[in-house]
CSV table of C-alpha atoms and ligand atoms in Angstrom, one decimal:
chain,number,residue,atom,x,y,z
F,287,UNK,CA,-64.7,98.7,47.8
F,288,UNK,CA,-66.0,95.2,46.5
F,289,UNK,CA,-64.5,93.4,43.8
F,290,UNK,CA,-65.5,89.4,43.2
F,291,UNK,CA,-62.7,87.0,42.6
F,292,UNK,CA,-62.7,83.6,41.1
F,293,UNK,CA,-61.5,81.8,43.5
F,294,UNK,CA,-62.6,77.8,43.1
F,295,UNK,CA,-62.5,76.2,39.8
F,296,UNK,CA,-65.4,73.9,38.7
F,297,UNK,CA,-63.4,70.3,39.5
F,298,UNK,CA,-62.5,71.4,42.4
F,299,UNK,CA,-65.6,71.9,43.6
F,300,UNK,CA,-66.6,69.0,42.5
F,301,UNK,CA,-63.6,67.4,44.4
F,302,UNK,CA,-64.0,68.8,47.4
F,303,UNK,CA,-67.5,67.8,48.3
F,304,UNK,CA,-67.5,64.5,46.8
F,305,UNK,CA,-64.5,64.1,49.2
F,306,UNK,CA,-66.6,65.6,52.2
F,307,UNK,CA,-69.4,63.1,52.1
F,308,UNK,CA,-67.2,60.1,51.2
F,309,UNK,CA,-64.5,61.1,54.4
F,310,UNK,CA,-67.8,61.8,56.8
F,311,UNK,CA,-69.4,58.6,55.2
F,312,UNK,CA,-66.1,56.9,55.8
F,313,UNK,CA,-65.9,57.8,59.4
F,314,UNK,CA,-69.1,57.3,60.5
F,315,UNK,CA,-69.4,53.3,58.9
F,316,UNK,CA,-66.0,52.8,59.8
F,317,UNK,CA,-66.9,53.7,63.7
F,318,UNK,CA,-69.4,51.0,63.2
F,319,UNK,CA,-66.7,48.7,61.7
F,320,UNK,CA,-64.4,49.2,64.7
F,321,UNK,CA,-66.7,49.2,67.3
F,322,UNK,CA,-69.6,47.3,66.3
F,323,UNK,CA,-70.5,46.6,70.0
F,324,UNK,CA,-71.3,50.2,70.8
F,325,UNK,CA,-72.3,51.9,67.2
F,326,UNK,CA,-75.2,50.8,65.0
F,327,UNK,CA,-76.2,53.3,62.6
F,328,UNK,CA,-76.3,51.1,59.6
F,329,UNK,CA,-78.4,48.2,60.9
F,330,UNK,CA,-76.4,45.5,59.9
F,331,UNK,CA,-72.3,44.8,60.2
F,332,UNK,CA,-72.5,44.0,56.5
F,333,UNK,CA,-74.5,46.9,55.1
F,334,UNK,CA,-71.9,49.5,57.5
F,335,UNK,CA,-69.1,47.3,55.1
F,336,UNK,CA,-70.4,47.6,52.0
F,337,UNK,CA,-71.5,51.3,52.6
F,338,UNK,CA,-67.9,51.9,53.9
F,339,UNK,CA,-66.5,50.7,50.3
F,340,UNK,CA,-68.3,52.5,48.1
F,341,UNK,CA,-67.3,55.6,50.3
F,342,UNK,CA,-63.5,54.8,49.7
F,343,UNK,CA,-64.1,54.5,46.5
F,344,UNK,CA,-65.5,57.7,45.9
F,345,UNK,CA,-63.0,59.1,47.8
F,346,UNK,CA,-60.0,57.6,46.0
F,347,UNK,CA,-61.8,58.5,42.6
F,348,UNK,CA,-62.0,62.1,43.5
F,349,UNK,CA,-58.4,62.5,45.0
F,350,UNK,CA,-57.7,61.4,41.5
F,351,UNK,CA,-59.6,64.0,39.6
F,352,UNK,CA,-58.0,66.9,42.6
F,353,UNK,CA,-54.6,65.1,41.9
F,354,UNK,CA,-54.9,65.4,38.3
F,355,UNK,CA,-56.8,69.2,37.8
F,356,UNK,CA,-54.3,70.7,40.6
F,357,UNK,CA,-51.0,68.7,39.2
F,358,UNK,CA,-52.1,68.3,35.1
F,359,UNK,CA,-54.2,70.8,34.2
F,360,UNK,CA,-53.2,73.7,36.8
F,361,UNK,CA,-50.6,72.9,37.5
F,362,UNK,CA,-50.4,74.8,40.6
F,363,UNK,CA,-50.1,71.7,43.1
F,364,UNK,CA,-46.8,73.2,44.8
F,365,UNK,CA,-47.9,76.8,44.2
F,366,UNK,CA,-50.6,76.6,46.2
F,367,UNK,CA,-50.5,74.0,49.0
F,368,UNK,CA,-46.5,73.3,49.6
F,369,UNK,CA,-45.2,75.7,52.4
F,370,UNK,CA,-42.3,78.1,52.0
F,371,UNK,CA,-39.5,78.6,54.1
F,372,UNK,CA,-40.7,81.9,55.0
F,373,UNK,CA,-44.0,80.6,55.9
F,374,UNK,CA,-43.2,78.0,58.4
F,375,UNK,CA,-40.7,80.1,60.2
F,376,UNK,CA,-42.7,83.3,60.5
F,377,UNK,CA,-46.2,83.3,58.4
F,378,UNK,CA,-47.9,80.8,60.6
F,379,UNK,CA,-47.1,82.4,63.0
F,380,UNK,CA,-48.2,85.5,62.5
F,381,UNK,CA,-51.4,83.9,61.4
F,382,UNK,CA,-52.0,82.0,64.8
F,383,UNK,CA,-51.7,85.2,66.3
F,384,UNK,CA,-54.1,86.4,64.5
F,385,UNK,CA,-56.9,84.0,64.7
F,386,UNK,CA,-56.2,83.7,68.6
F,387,UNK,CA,-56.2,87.6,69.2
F,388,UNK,CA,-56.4,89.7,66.3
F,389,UNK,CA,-59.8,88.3,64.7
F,390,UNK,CA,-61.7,88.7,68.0
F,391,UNK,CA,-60.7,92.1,69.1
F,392,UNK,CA,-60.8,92.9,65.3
F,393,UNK,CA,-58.0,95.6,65.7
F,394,UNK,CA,-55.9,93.8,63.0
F,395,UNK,CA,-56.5,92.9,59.1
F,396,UNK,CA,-55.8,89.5,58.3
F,397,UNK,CA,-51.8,89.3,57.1
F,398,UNK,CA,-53.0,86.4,54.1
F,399,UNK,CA,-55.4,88.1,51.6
F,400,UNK,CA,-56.4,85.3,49.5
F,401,UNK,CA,-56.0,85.4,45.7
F,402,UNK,CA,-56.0,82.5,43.3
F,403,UNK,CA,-52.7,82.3,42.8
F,404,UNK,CA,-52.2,82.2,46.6
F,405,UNK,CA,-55.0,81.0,48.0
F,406,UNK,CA,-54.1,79.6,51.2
F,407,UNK,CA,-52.5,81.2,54.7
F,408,UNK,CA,-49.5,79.6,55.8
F,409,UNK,CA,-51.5,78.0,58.4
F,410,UNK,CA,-53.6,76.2,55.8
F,411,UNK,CA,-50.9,75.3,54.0
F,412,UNK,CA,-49.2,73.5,56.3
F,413,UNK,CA,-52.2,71.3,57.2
F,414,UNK,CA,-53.8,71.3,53.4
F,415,UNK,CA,-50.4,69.7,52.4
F,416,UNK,CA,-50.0,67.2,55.4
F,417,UNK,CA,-54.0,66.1,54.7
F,418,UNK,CA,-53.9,65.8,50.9
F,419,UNK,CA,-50.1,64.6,50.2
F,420,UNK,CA,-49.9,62.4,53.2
F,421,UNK,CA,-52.6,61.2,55.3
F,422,UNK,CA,-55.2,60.9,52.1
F,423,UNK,CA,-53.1,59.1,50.0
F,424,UNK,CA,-52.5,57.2,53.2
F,425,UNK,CA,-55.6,56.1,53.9
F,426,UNK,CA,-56.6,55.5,49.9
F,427,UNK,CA,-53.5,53.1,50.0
F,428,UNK,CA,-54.3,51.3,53.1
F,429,UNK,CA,-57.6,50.7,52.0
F,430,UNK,CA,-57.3,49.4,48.8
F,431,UNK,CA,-54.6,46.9,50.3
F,432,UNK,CA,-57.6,45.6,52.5
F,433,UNK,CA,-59.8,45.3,50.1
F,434,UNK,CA,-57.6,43.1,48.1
F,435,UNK,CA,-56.6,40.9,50.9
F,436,UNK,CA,-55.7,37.9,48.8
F,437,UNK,CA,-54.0,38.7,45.6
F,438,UNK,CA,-51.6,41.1,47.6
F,439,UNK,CA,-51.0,38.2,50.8
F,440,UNK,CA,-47.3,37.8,49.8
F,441,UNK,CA,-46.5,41.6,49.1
F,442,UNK,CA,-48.1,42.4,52.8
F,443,UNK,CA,-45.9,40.2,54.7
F,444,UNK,CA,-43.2,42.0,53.8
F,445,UNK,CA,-45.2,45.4,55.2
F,446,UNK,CA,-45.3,43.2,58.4
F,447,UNK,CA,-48.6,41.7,57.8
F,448,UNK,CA,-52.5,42.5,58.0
F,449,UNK,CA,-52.3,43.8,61.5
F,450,UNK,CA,-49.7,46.6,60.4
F,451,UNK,CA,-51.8,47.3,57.5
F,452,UNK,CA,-55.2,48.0,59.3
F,453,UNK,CA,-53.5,49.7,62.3
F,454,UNK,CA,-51.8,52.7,59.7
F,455,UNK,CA,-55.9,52.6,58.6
F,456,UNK,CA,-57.1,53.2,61.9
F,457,UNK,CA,-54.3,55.8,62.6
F,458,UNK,CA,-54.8,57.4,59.8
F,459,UNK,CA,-58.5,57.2,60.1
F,460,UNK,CA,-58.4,58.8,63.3
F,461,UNK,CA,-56.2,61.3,62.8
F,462,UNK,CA,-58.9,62.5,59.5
F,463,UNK,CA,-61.7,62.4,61.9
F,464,UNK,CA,-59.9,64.8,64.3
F,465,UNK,CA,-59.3,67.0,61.4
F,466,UNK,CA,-62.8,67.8,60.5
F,467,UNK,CA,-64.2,69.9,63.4
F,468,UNK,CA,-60.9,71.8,63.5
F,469,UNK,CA,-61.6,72.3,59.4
F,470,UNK,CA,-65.2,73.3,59.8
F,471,UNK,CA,-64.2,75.9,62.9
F,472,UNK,CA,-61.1,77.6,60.8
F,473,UNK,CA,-63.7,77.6,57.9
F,474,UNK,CA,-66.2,79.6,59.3
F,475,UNK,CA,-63.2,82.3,60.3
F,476,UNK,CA,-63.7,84.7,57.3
F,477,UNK,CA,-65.1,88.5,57.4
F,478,UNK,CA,-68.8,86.8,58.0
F,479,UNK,CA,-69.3,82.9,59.2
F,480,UNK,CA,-69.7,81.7,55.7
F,481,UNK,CA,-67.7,83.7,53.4
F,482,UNK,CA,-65.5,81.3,53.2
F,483,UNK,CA,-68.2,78.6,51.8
F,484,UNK,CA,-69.3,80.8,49.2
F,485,UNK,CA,-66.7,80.1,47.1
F,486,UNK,CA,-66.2,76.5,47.8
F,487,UNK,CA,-70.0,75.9,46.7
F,488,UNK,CA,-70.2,79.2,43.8
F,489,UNK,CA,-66.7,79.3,43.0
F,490,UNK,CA,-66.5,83.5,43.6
F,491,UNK,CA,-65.7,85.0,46.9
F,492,UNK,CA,-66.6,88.7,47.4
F,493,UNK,CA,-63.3,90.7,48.6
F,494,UNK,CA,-63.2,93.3,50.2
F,495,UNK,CA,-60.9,96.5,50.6
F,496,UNK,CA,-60.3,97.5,54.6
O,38,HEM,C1,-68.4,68.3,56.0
O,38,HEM,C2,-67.1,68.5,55.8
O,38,HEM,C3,-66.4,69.7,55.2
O,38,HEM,C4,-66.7,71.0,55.2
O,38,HEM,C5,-68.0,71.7,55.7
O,38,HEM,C6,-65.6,71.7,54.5
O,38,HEM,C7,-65.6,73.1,54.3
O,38,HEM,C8,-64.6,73.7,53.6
O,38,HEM,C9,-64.6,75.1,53.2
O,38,HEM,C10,-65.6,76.1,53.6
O,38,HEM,C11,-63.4,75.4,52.5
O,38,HEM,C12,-63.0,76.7,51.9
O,38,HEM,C13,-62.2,77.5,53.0
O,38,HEM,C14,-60.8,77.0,53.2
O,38,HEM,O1,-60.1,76.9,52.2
O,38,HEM,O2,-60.5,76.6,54.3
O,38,HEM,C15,-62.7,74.1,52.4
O,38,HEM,C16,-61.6,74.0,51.7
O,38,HEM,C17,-60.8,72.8,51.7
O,38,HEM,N1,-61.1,71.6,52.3
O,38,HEM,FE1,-62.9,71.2,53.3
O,38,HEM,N2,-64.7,70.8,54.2
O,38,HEM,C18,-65.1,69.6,54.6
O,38,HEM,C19,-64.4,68.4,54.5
O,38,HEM,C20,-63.1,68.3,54.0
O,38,HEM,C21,-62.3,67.0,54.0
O,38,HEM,C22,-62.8,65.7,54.5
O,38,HEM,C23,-61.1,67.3,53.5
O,38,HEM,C24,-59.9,66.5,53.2
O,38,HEM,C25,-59.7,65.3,53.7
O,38,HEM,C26,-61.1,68.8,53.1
O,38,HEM,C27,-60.1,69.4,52.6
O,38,HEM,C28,-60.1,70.7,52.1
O,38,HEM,C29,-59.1,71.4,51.3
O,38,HEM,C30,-57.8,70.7,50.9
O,38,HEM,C31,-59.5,72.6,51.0
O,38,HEM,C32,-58.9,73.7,50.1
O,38,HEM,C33,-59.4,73.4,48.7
O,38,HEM,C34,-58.9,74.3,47.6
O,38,HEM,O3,-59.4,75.4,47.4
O,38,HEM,O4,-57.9,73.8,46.9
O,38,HEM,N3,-62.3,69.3,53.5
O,38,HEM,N4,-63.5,73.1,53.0
């Protein structure tokens, strides 16, 4: 049996692709950025820069909107992304040994059955909550600090200085950058390679009963 479920809300959407091209945006300028001597995709150091903050903005403008819809409006923020006991101690688990055995030899359903109230395996979860409560924020933060160099000199000494500040960036940075192929991979791990896009770009995801 079939049944459709609605499964991404409209802002949400709307969050989650904005955020996509401003973090790939982000990445690829910011390669430039750090290693101007080897990457030139932008022509000029200056047009990689200004590209680069525009993308944070877009990116800290739309964490907002996913901050406030998820938190304000939903307010499903914990529900739905923050881990339970039971889910770090066993449900991970059992869903990494599912997507390293299980999905290929296809002997086994998959233990999470999303709904919207629970939309996430514990897997997810657990990097879902360490992306958008920690390293986002994170970067947002360090960012916006750079950017504002002068009017916030006295508060960064006491964060030990520019080169502190711009090496939690690059950290940070790096750590997003790794984050995407595994993202795209776990993605496309749904009954068919894009089922689980369908509902990140329509909203509904077609369920079915095993
Ligand atoms: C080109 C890049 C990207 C692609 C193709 C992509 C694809 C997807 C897809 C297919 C889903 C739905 C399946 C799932 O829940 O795993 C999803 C959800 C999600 N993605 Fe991405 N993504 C991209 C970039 C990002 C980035 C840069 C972040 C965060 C920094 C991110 C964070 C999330 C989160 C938190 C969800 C769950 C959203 C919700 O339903 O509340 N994604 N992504």
């Amino acid at each position: 049996m079939q049944e459709r479920i609605y499964l991404t809300p409209t802002p949400v959407r709307i969050w989650h692709w904005l955020n996509a091209l401003g973090i790939v945006t982000l990445c690829v300028t910011g390669a430039q950025i750090r290693f101007p001597e080897y990457v030139n995709f932008f022509g000029t150091y200056k047009a990689a820069i200004r590209l680069h903050h525009t993308a944070g903005i877009v990116v800290a403008l739309s964490f907002i909107l996913w901050l406030f819809y998820y938190g304000v409006v939903a307010k499903m923020l914990v529900k739905l992304y923050v881990p339970t006991g039971e889910d770090l101690k066993v449900g991970a688990i059992r869903q990494a040994i599912f997507y390293f055995f299980y999905y290929f030899t296809g002997t086994k359903e998959n233990p999470h059955q999303e709904s919207p109230t629970n939309k996430f395996n514990p897997m997810q979860k657990g990097a879902y909550v360490v992306i958008m409560m920690v390293l986002v924020p994170l970067i947002i933060v360090t960012g916006l600090v750079l950017l504002n160099l002068e009017p916030l000199r006295e508060l960064l000494h006491v964060f030990g200085g520019v080169r502190v500040v711009a090496g939690i960036h690059f950290l940070v940075a790096c750590a997003l950058c790794a984050f995407l192929p595994t993202h795209f991979y776990l993605a496309t791990l749904g009954h068919t390679p894009f089922a689980h896009f369908k509902p990140m770009w329509t909203g509904w995801e077609d369920h079915h009963d095993h």
